[in-house]
PDB file of C-alpha atoms in Angstrom:
ATOM      1  CA  MET A   1      -0.027   0.250   0.308  1.00 41.00           C
ATOM      2  CA  ALA A   2       3.112   2.273   0.571  1.00 42.00           C
ATOM      3  CA  GLU A   3       4.108   1.913  -2.977  1.00 45.00           C
ATOM      4  CA  ASP A   4       0.299   2.734  -4.211  1.00 51.00           C
ATOM      5  CA  SER A   5       0.108   5.846  -2.298  1.00 57.00           C
ATOM      6  CA  SER A   6       3.250   6.967  -3.952  1.00 69.00           C
ATOM      7  CA  TYR A   7       1.899   6.734  -7.493  1.00 84.00           C
ATOM      8  CA  GLU A   8      -0.458   9.567  -9.222  1.00 89.00           C
ATOM      9  CA  SER A   9      -2.437   7.949 -11.774  1.00 93.00           C
ATOM     10  CA  ILE A  10      -4.770  10.292 -14.219  1.00 94.00           C
ATOM     11  CA  LEU A  11      -9.185   9.351 -14.600  1.00 95.00           C
ATOM     12  CA  CYS A  12     -10.659  11.647 -16.712  1.00 94.00           C
ATOM     13  CA  VAL A  13      -8.873  15.075 -17.945  1.00 95.00           C
ATOM     14  CA  LYS A  14     -10.987  17.727 -19.487  1.00 95.00           C
ATOM     15  CA  PRO A  15     -10.041  20.992 -21.671  1.00 94.00           C
ATOM     16  CA  GLU A  16     -12.934  24.029 -20.370  1.00 94.00           C
ATOM     17  CA  VAL A  17     -14.868  23.320 -17.072  1.00 96.00           C
ATOM     18  CA  HIS A  18     -16.228  26.984 -15.499  1.00 96.00           C
ATOM     19  CA  VAL A  19     -16.560  27.543 -11.848  1.00 96.00           C
ATOM     20  CA  TYR A  20     -19.252  29.594 -10.576  1.00 96.00           C
ATOM     21  CA  ARG A  21     -19.190  31.609  -7.066  1.00 94.00           C
ATOM     22  CA  ILE A  22     -22.618  30.061  -5.162  1.00 93.00           C
ATOM     23  CA  PRO A  23     -25.153  31.744  -2.466  1.00 89.00           C
ATOM     24  CA  PRO A  24     -25.090  29.479   0.826  1.00 84.00           C
ATOM     25  CA  ARG A  25     -27.672  26.825   1.644  1.00 81.00           C
ATOM     26  CA  ALA A  26     -30.460  28.329   2.255  1.00 73.00           C
ATOM     27  CA  SER A  27     -32.292  24.792   3.611  1.00 73.00           C
ATOM     28  CA  ASN A  28     -31.353  21.483   3.313  1.00 79.00           C
ATOM     29  CA  ARG A  29     -32.926  20.564  -0.132  1.00 81.00           C
ATOM     30  CA  GLY A  30     -29.994  20.138  -1.928  1.00 85.00           C
ATOM     31  CA  TYR A  31     -27.670  22.817  -4.115  1.00 90.00           C
ATOM     32  CA  ARG A  32     -29.980  24.976  -7.927  1.00 91.00           C
ATOM     33  CA  ALA A  33     -28.212  26.013 -10.885  1.00 92.00           C
ATOM     34  CA  ALA A  34     -30.136  28.521 -11.478  1.00 91.00           C
ATOM     35  CA  ASP A  35     -29.815  29.960  -8.903  1.00 90.00           C
ATOM     36  CA  TRP A  36     -26.355  31.516  -9.555  1.00 92.00           C
ATOM     37  CA  LYS A  37     -25.224  33.799 -12.365  1.00 90.00           C
ATOM     38  CA  LEU A  38     -24.450  31.048 -15.519  1.00 92.00           C
ATOM     39  CA  ASP A  39     -23.479  33.683 -17.370  1.00 91.00           C
ATOM     40  CA  GLU A  40     -20.645  34.678 -16.254  1.00 92.00           C
ATOM     41  CA  PRO A  41     -18.696  32.214 -14.211  1.00 94.00           C
ATOM     42  CA  ALA A  42     -15.817  33.214 -11.817  1.00 95.00           C
ATOM     43  CA  TRP A  43     -12.530  31.351 -13.975  1.00 95.00           C
ATOM     44  CA  SER A  44     -12.228  29.088 -16.649  1.00 95.00           C
ATOM     45  CA  GLY A  45      -9.927  26.508 -17.242  1.00 96.00           C
ATOM     46  CA  ARG A  46      -9.147  22.725 -17.063  1.00 95.00           C
ATOM     47  CA  MET A  47      -9.641  19.962 -15.231  1.00 96.00           C
ATOM     48  CA  LYS A  48      -8.158  16.714 -14.517  1.00 95.00           C
ATOM     49  CA  ILE A  49      -8.843  14.095 -12.304  1.00 96.00           C
ATOM     50  CA  THR A  50      -6.210  12.128 -10.624  1.00 96.00           C
ATOM     51  CA  ALA A  51      -6.395   9.158  -8.217  1.00 95.00           C
ATOM     52  CA  LYS A  52      -3.566   8.254  -5.598  1.00 92.00           C
ATOM     53  CA  GLY A  53      -4.450   5.091  -3.480  1.00 89.00           C
ATOM     54  CA  LYS A  54      -7.791   5.124  -3.005  1.00 90.00           C
ATOM     55  CA  MET A  55      -8.283   9.480  -2.810  1.00 93.00           C
ATOM     56  CA  ALA A  56      -9.059  10.796  -5.461  1.00 95.00           C
ATOM     57  CA  PHE A  57      -7.850  14.623  -6.713  1.00 96.00           C
ATOM     58  CA  ILE A  58     -10.499  17.042  -8.983  1.00 96.00           C
ATOM     59  CA  LYS A  59      -8.432  20.031 -10.159  1.00 96.00           C
ATOM     60  CA  LEU A  60      -8.680  23.586 -11.913  1.00 96.00           C
ATOM     61  CA  GLU A  61      -5.426  24.067 -13.805  1.00 95.00           C
ATOM     62  CA  ASP A  62      -5.100  26.642 -16.077  1.00 94.00           C
ATOM     63  CA  LYS A  63      -5.439  25.972 -19.679  1.00 90.00           C
ATOM     64  CA  ASN A  64      -2.130  26.960 -21.110  1.00 91.00           C
ATOM     65  CA  THR A  65       0.514  27.139 -18.141  1.00 92.00           C
ATOM     66  CA  GLY A  66      -0.687  23.842 -15.829  1.00 90.00           C
ATOM     67  CA  GLU A  67      -0.643  26.375 -13.197  1.00 94.00           C
ATOM     68  CA  LEU A  68      -3.145  24.687 -10.296  1.00 94.00           C
ATOM     69  CA  PHE A  69      -6.102  27.161  -9.334  1.00 94.00           C
ATOM     70  CA  ALA A  70      -7.907  24.709  -6.496  1.00 95.00           C
ATOM     71  CA  GLN A  71      -7.509  21.509  -5.604  1.00 95.00           C
ATOM     72  CA  ALA A  72     -10.718  18.725  -3.978  1.00 96.00           C
ATOM     73  CA  PRO A  73      -9.644  16.047  -2.306  1.00 95.00           C
ATOM     74  CA  VAL A  74     -12.270  13.496  -2.920  1.00 95.00           C
ATOM     75  CA  ASP A  75     -12.722  10.663  -0.256  1.00 92.00           C
ATOM     76  CA  GLN A  76     -15.572   8.989  -1.336  1.00 91.00           C
ATOM     77  CA  TYR A  77     -18.267   9.084  -3.966  1.00 90.00           C
ATOM     78  CA  PRO A  78     -21.017  10.786  -4.109  1.00 87.00           C
ATOM     79  CA  GLY A  79     -19.968  12.170  -0.589  1.00 89.00           C
ATOM     80  CA  VAL A  80     -20.096  15.970   0.530  1.00 90.00           C
ATOM     81  CA  ALA A  81     -16.455  16.576  -1.677  1.00 94.00           C
ATOM     82  CA  VAL A  82     -18.571  16.340  -4.540  1.00 95.00           C
ATOM     83  CA  GLU A  83     -22.545  16.997  -5.122  1.00 93.00           C
ATOM     84  CA  ALA A  84     -25.134  17.321  -8.048  1.00 92.00           C
ATOM     85  CA  VAL A  85     -27.468  20.141  -8.391  1.00 93.00           C
ATOM     86  CA  THR A  86     -30.776  19.056  -8.219  1.00 91.00           C
ATOM     87  CA  ASP A  87     -31.926  21.300 -10.984  1.00 91.00           C
ATOM     88  CA  SER A  88     -29.093  19.581 -13.484  1.00 92.00           C
ATOM     89  CA  SER A  89     -26.802  17.039 -14.562  1.00 93.00           C
ATOM     90  CA  ARG A  90     -23.665  19.402 -15.810  1.00 94.00           C
ATOM     91  CA  TYR A  91     -23.487  21.078 -12.913  1.00 96.00           C
ATOM     92  CA  PHE A  92     -21.499  20.523  -9.261  1.00 96.00           C
ATOM     93  CA  VAL A  93     -21.080  21.319  -5.876  1.00 95.00           C
ATOM     94  CA  VAL A  94     -17.601  20.823  -4.591  1.00 96.00           C
ATOM     95  CA  ARG A  95     -15.631  21.137  -1.649  1.00 95.00           C
ATOM     96  CA  ILE A  96     -11.736  22.581  -2.539  1.00 95.00           C
ATOM     97  CA  ASP A  97      -9.354  22.694   0.165  1.00 92.00           C
ATOM     98  CA  ASP A  98      -6.308  24.483  -0.003  1.00 87.00           C
ATOM     99  CA  GLY A  99      -3.893  22.175   2.436  1.00 83.00           C
ATOM    100  CA  ASN A 100      -4.327  23.996   5.510  1.00 87.00           C
ATOM    101  CA  GLY A 101      -7.665  23.112   6.510  1.00 85.00           C
ATOM    102  CA  ARG A 102      -9.129  25.866   4.741  1.00 90.00           C
ATOM    103  CA  HIS A 103     -12.643  24.387   3.317  1.00 92.00           C
ATOM    104  CA  ALA A 104     -14.685  26.910   0.662  1.00 94.00           C
ATOM    105  CA  PHE A 105     -17.662  25.741  -1.794  1.00 94.00           C
ATOM    106  CA  ILE A 106     -17.805  26.421  -5.968  1.00 96.00           C
ATOM    107  CA  GLY A 107     -19.852  25.448  -8.408  1.00 96.00           C
ATOM    108  CA  VAL A 108     -18.406  23.379 -11.647  1.00 96.00           C
ATOM    109  CA  GLY A 109     -20.238  23.658 -14.577  1.00 96.00           C
ATOM    110  CA  PHE A 110     -19.745  21.556 -17.838  1.00 95.00           C
ATOM    111  CA  ALA A 111     -20.387  23.415 -21.550  1.00 89.00           C
ATOM    112  CA  ASP A 112     -21.320  19.713 -22.901  1.00 91.00           C
ATOM    113  CA  ARG A 113     -23.255  17.268 -21.031  1.00 92.00           C
ATOM    114  CA  GLY A 114     -20.650  14.727 -22.576  1.00 94.00           C
ATOM    115  CA  ASP A 115     -18.317  15.899 -20.556  1.00 94.00           C
ATOM    116  CA  SER A 116     -20.350  16.144 -17.253  1.00 94.00           C
ATOM    117  CA  PHE A 117     -20.899  12.180 -18.196  1.00 95.00           C
ATOM    118  CA  ASP A 118     -17.254  11.313 -18.240  1.00 95.00           C
ATOM    119  CA  PHE A 119     -16.676  13.762 -15.178  1.00 96.00           C
ATOM    120  CA  ASN A 120     -19.290  11.415 -13.009  1.00 94.00           C
ATOM    121  CA  VAL A 121     -18.375   8.062 -14.121  1.00 95.00           C
ATOM    122  CA  ALA A 122     -14.697   8.263 -13.717  1.00 95.00           C
ATOM    123  CA  LEU A 123     -15.306   8.959  -9.893  1.00 95.00           C
ATOM    124  CA  GLN A 124     -17.346   6.314  -9.766  1.00 94.00           C
ATOM    125  CA  ASP A 125     -14.962   3.372 -11.638  1.00 95.00           C
ATOM    126  CA  HIS A 126     -12.480   4.848  -8.859  1.00 94.00           C
ATOM    127  CA  PHE A 127     -14.320   3.967  -6.184  1.00 94.00           C
ATOM    128  CA  LYS A 128     -15.406   1.061  -7.200  1.00 94.00           C
ATOM    129  CA  TRP A 129     -11.753  -0.179  -7.075  1.00 92.00           C
ATOM    130  CA  VAL A 130     -12.306   1.387  -3.881  1.00 92.00           C
ATOM    131  CA  LYS A 131     -14.492  -0.637  -2.476  1.00 91.00           C
ATOM    132  CA  GLN A 132     -13.285  -4.467  -4.477  1.00 91.00           C
ATOM    133  CA  GLU A 133     -10.194  -4.076  -2.861  1.00 89.00           C
ATOM    134  CA  GLY A 134     -10.926  -2.855   0.608  1.00 86.00           C
ATOM    135  CA  GLU A 135     -13.849  -6.271   0.272  1.00 89.00           C
ATOM    136  CA  LEU A 136     -10.460  -8.124  -1.351  1.00 88.00           C
ATOM    137  CA  ALA A 137      -8.528  -7.730   1.371  1.00 82.00           C
ATOM    138  CA  LYS A 138     -10.473  -8.523   4.691  1.00 82.00           C
ATOM    139  CA  LEU A 139     -11.424 -11.908   2.779  1.00 84.00           C
ATOM    140  CA  GLU A 140      -7.699 -12.374   2.266  1.00 81.00           C
ATOM    141  CA  ALA A 141      -7.042 -11.348   6.150  1.00 78.00           C
ATOM    142  CA  SER A 142     -10.289 -13.617   7.244  1.00 76.00           C
ATOM    143  CA  GLN A 143      -8.185 -16.324   5.052  1.00 73.00           C
ATOM    144  CA  SER A 144      -5.655 -15.925   6.833  1.00 72.00           C
ATOM    145  CA  ASN A 145      -7.042 -15.957  10.526  1.00 71.00           C
ATOM    146  CA  ALA A 146      -8.543 -19.054   9.947  1.00 64.00           C
ATOM    147  CA  PRO A 147      -7.430 -22.650  10.652  1.00 69.00           C
ATOM    148  CA  LYS A 148      -5.702 -24.599   7.888  1.00 67.00           C
ATOM    149  CA  LEU A 149      -6.596 -27.606   6.572  1.00 66.00           C
ATOM    150  CA  ASP A 150      -4.317 -30.779   6.687  1.00 68.00           C
ATOM    151  CA  LEU A 151      -4.828 -33.031   3.853  1.00 72.00           C
ATOM    152  CA  GLY A 152      -1.501 -34.915   3.438  1.00 73.00           C
ATOM    153  CA  PHE A 153      -1.080 -38.638   3.530  1.00 71.00           C
ATOM    154  CA  LYS A 154      -0.588 -39.755   6.945  1.00 75.00           C
ATOM    155  CA  GLU A 155       1.133 -42.927   7.314  1.00 77.00           C
ATOM    156  CA  GLY A 156       0.632 -45.969   6.276  1.00 75.00           C
ATOM    157  CA  GLN A 157      -2.674 -44.107   4.641  1.00 77.00           C
ATOM    158  CA  THR A 158      -3.474 -45.348   1.374  1.00 80.00           C
ATOM    159  CA  ILE A 159      -6.386 -44.468  -1.343  1.00 79.00           C
ATOM    160  CA  LYS A 160      -8.458 -46.424  -4.027  1.00 80.00           C
ATOM    161  CA  ILE A 161      -9.045 -45.738  -7.262  1.00 81.00           C
ATOM    162  CA  SER A 162     -11.313 -47.353  -9.543  1.00 79.00           C
ATOM    163  CA  ILE A 163     -11.923 -46.962 -13.151  1.00 82.00           C
ATOM    164  CA  GLY A 164     -14.636 -48.354 -14.880  1.00 73.00           C
ATOM    165  CA  ASN A 165     -15.930 -48.782 -18.159  1.00 71.00           C
ATOM    166  CA  ILE A 166     -12.275 -48.698 -20.243  1.00 64.00           C
ATOM    167  CA  LYS A 167     -11.906 -51.634 -22.523  1.00 64.00           C
ATOM    168  CA  LYS A 168      -9.534 -52.658 -23.682  1.00 59.00           C
ATOM    169  CA  LYS A 169      -8.566 -53.575 -27.856  1.00 57.00           C
ATOM    170  CA  ASP A 170      -6.824 -56.339 -28.277  1.00 55.00           C
ATOM    171  CA  GLY A 171      -4.875 -56.027 -31.953  1.00 53.00           C
ATOM    172  CA  GLY A 172      -3.122 -58.407 -31.273  1.00 51.00           C
ATOM    173  CA  ALA A 173      -5.131 -61.861 -31.507  1.00 51.00           C
ATOM    174  CA  ALA A 174      -5.078 -63.188 -35.316  1.00 51.00           C
ATOM    175  CA  LYS A 175      -8.479 -63.302 -36.782  1.00 54.00           C
ATOM    176  CA  SER A 176     -10.912 -67.125 -36.469  1.00 55.00           C
ATOM    177  CA  ARG A 177     -10.148 -69.052 -39.700  1.00 55.00           C
ATOM    178  CA  PRO A 178     -13.097 -71.036 -40.910  1.00 53.00           C
ATOM    179  CA  ALA A 179     -13.030 -74.875 -39.411  1.00 54.00           C
ATOM    180  CA  GLY A 180     -11.612 -78.155 -42.389  1.00 52.00           C
ATOM    181  CA  GLY A 181      -8.561 -75.408 -43.322  1.00 52.00           C
ATOM    182  CA  GLY A 182     -10.618 -74.854 -46.716  1.00 55.00           C
ATOM    183  CA  LEU A 183     -10.921 -71.527 -48.482  1.00 61.00           C
ATOM    184  CA  LEU A 184     -13.935 -69.362 -48.827  1.00 62.00           C
ATOM    185  CA  PRO A 185     -14.792 -68.421 -52.303  1.00 65.00           C
ATOM    186  CA  PRO A 186     -15.132 -64.831 -53.349  1.00 64.00           C
ATOM    187  CA  PRO A 187     -17.876 -62.942 -53.533  1.00 65.00           C
ATOM    188  CA  PRO A 188     -20.224 -62.615 -57.029  1.00 64.00           C
ATOM    189  CA  GLY A 189     -19.257 -60.443 -59.604  1.00 60.00           C
ATOM    190  CA  ALA A 190     -15.090 -60.722 -58.224  1.00 55.00           C
ATOM    191  CA  LYS A 191     -12.759 -60.263 -60.842  1.00 56.00           C
ATOM    192  CA  VAL A 192      -9.785 -62.570 -60.898  1.00 52.00           C
ATOM    193  CA  GLY A 193      -7.075 -61.973 -63.351  1.00 52.00           C
ATOM    194  CA  GLY A 194      -9.214 -60.539 -65.601  1.00 52.00           C
ATOM    195  CA  GLY A 195     -13.006 -62.975 -65.643  1.00 53.00           C
ATOM    196  CA  ILE A 196     -15.255 -63.335 -63.876  1.00 54.00           C
ATOM    197  CA  ILE A 197     -15.243 -65.986 -61.392  1.00 55.00           C
ATOM    198  CA  PRO A 198     -18.575 -68.536 -60.372  1.00 57.00           C
ATOM    199  CA  PRO A 199     -20.293 -68.539 -58.141  1.00 58.00           C
ATOM    200  CA  PRO A 200     -19.181 -71.682 -55.315  1.00 57.00           C
ATOM    201  CA  VAL A 201     -20.745 -74.855 -56.689  1.00 55.00           C
ATOM    202  CA  SER A 202     -23.748 -76.136 -53.998  1.00 52.00           C
ATOM    203  CA  GLN A 203     -22.801 -78.969 -51.396  1.00 52.00           C
ATOM    204  CA  HIS A 204     -26.694 -80.904 -53.010  1.00 51.00           C
ATOM    205  CA  SER A 205     -24.561 -80.769 -56.985  1.00 50.00           C
ATOM    206  CA  ALA A 206     -24.417 -84.472 -58.471  1.00 47.00           C
ATOM    207  CA  PRO A 207     -20.890 -86.306 -57.999  1.00 51.00           C
ATOM    208  CA  VAL A 208     -18.878 -85.956 -60.570  1.00 49.00           C
ATOM    209  CA  VAL A 209     -18.554 -89.134 -62.578  1.00 47.00           C
ATOM    210  CA  GLN A 210     -14.787 -90.518 -63.256  1.00 51.00           C
ATOM    211  CA  THR A 211     -14.770 -91.430 -66.406  1.00 49.00           C
ATOM    212  CA  ASN A 212     -12.290 -94.778 -67.143  1.00 50.00           C
ATOM    213  CA  THR A 213      -9.737 -94.046 -69.241  1.00 47.00           C
ATOM    214  CA  ALA A 214      -9.999 -97.818 -71.484  1.00 49.00           C
ATOM    215  CA  THR A 215     -13.519 -97.126 -71.913  1.00 47.00           C
ATOM    216  CA  LEU A 216     -12.578 -93.502 -73.856  1.00 43.00           C
ATOM    217  CA  LEU A 217     -10.013 -95.642 -75.823  1.00 44.00           C
ATOM    218  CA  ASP A 218     -12.011 -97.615 -77.130  1.00 48.00           C
ATOM    219  CA  VAL A 219     -14.283 -94.976 -78.467  1.00 45.00           C
ATOM    220  CA  ALA A 220     -11.416 -93.278 -79.723  1.00 45.00           C
ATOM    221  CA  SER A 221     -10.292 -96.823 -81.915  1.00 47.00           C
ATOM    222  CA  PRO A 222     -11.906 -97.649 -84.664  1.00 48.00           C
ATOM    223  CA  VAL A 223     -15.165-100.909 -84.655  1.00 46.00           C
ATOM    224  CA  SER A 224     -14.829-103.720 -86.926  1.00 48.00           C
ATOM    225  CA  ASN A 225     -17.904-104.171 -87.368  1.00 49.00           C
ATOM    226  CA  ALA A 226     -19.445-101.347 -88.086  1.00 47.00           C
ATOM    227  CA  PRO A 227     -20.422-101.100 -91.583  1.00 47.00           C
ATOM    228  CA  GLN A 228     -17.374-100.139 -94.409  1.00 51.00           C
ATOM    229  CA  ALA A 229     -19.277 -97.052 -96.929  1.00 49.00           C
ATOM    230  CA  SER A 230     -18.753 -97.984-100.359  1.00 49.00           C
ATOM    231  CA  SER A 231     -16.466 -95.704-102.183  1.00 51.00           C
ATOM    232  CA  ASP A 232     -18.962 -96.109-105.192  1.00 51.00           C
ATOM    233  CA  LEU A 233     -21.059 -92.953-103.979  1.00 52.00           C
ATOM    234  CA  TRP A 234     -23.671 -94.615-107.304  1.00 52.00           C
ATOM    235  CA  GLY A 235     -24.418 -97.154-106.362  1.00 52.00           C
ATOM    236  CA  ASP A 236     -27.224 -96.700-104.977  1.00 52.00           C
ATOM    237  CA  PHE A 237     -28.909 -94.897-107.624  1.00 50.00           C
ATOM    238  CA  ALA A 238     -27.349 -98.063-109.708  1.00 50.00           C
ATOM    239  CA  SER A 239     -29.735-101.054-107.443  1.00 50.00           C
ATOM    240  CA  ALA A 240     -32.860 -98.335-107.332  1.00 50.00           C
ATOM    241  CA  GLY A 241     -33.268 -98.275-111.007  1.00 49.00           C
ATOM    242  CA  SER A 242     -32.620-102.489-111.466  1.00 48.00           C
ATOM    243  CA  ASN A 243     -35.327-102.346-108.386  1.00 49.00           C
ATOM    244  CA  SER A 244     -37.703-100.384-109.984  1.00 47.00           C
ATOM    245  CA  SER A 245     -37.812-102.345-113.176  1.00 47.00           C
ATOM    246  CA  LYS A 246     -39.058-105.745-111.779  1.00 48.00           C
ATOM    247  CA  ASP A 247     -42.152-104.235-110.220  1.00 51.00           C
ATOM    248  CA  PRO A 248     -44.973-104.587-112.941  1.00 49.00           C
ATOM    249  CA  VAL A 249     -46.683-101.394-114.913  1.00 48.00           C
ATOM    250  CA  GLN A 250     -50.144-100.152-113.372  1.00 51.00           C
ATOM    251  CA  SER A 251     -52.914-100.461-114.973  1.00 50.00           C
ATOM    252  CA  GLY A 252     -53.319 -96.643-116.580  1.00 52.00           C
ATOM    253  CA  TRP A 253     -50.516 -96.212-117.886  1.00 53.00           C
ATOM    254  CA  VAL A 254     -49.125 -96.448-120.993  1.00 52.00           C
ATOM    255  CA  GLN A 255     -45.535 -98.109-122.091  1.00 53.00           C
ATOM    256  CA  PHE A 256     -43.955 -96.418-124.191  1.00 54.00           C
ATOM    257  CA  SER A 257     -41.355 -98.385-126.524  1.00 46.00           C
TER     258      SER A 257
END
């Protein structure tokens, strides 16, 4: 925290801001910007909001030289150091401090509504961060004071881990082959050597009849009892003609000599 308190960061810078003298508060109903002489500001310059540790500082500086005109330390927001008026969102009442214990209230206004919005958000974000840091510090303090749990293993203490639903893969097991040592026929339509292999023969087909080689030899040899064909192809026609002359002439036909 000592290092953080020595470092000053800039939260917001606005190039144009106006300062007004405000009358004393007549009642507890709040300040009204309409009661100020808004067309006659007492001072105009630049506003810079810085943060140093948990404190924020509103600094009013000269535009050209950067000389400090007034400074308002802010320990919380919203609070006494900065208060919004009741009739406008562009004007605020700020309590300035001269560093010797004397303070005064002045009116601060922005010409643009966006500048007043940035001024408001810069202070809110800073003190939101301060609140979070305080809660974190309290949490760390409470954890450090609490007794620590001893989660280490005692002497002789063991644990058992049960891992279920794990299936082993037997990648080296060979696939079972069909009984009998035979090869399975290829699927229908598979091509081997460019041709189509026919489907396998059914087990109920008729057995193959073994032929006797001697019978095949007998078939190949000429048969001695078979009649030999005549070498004269016109012999049959001649015999047919001789037989026809022996037939008797039928009645009704004229025989020419």
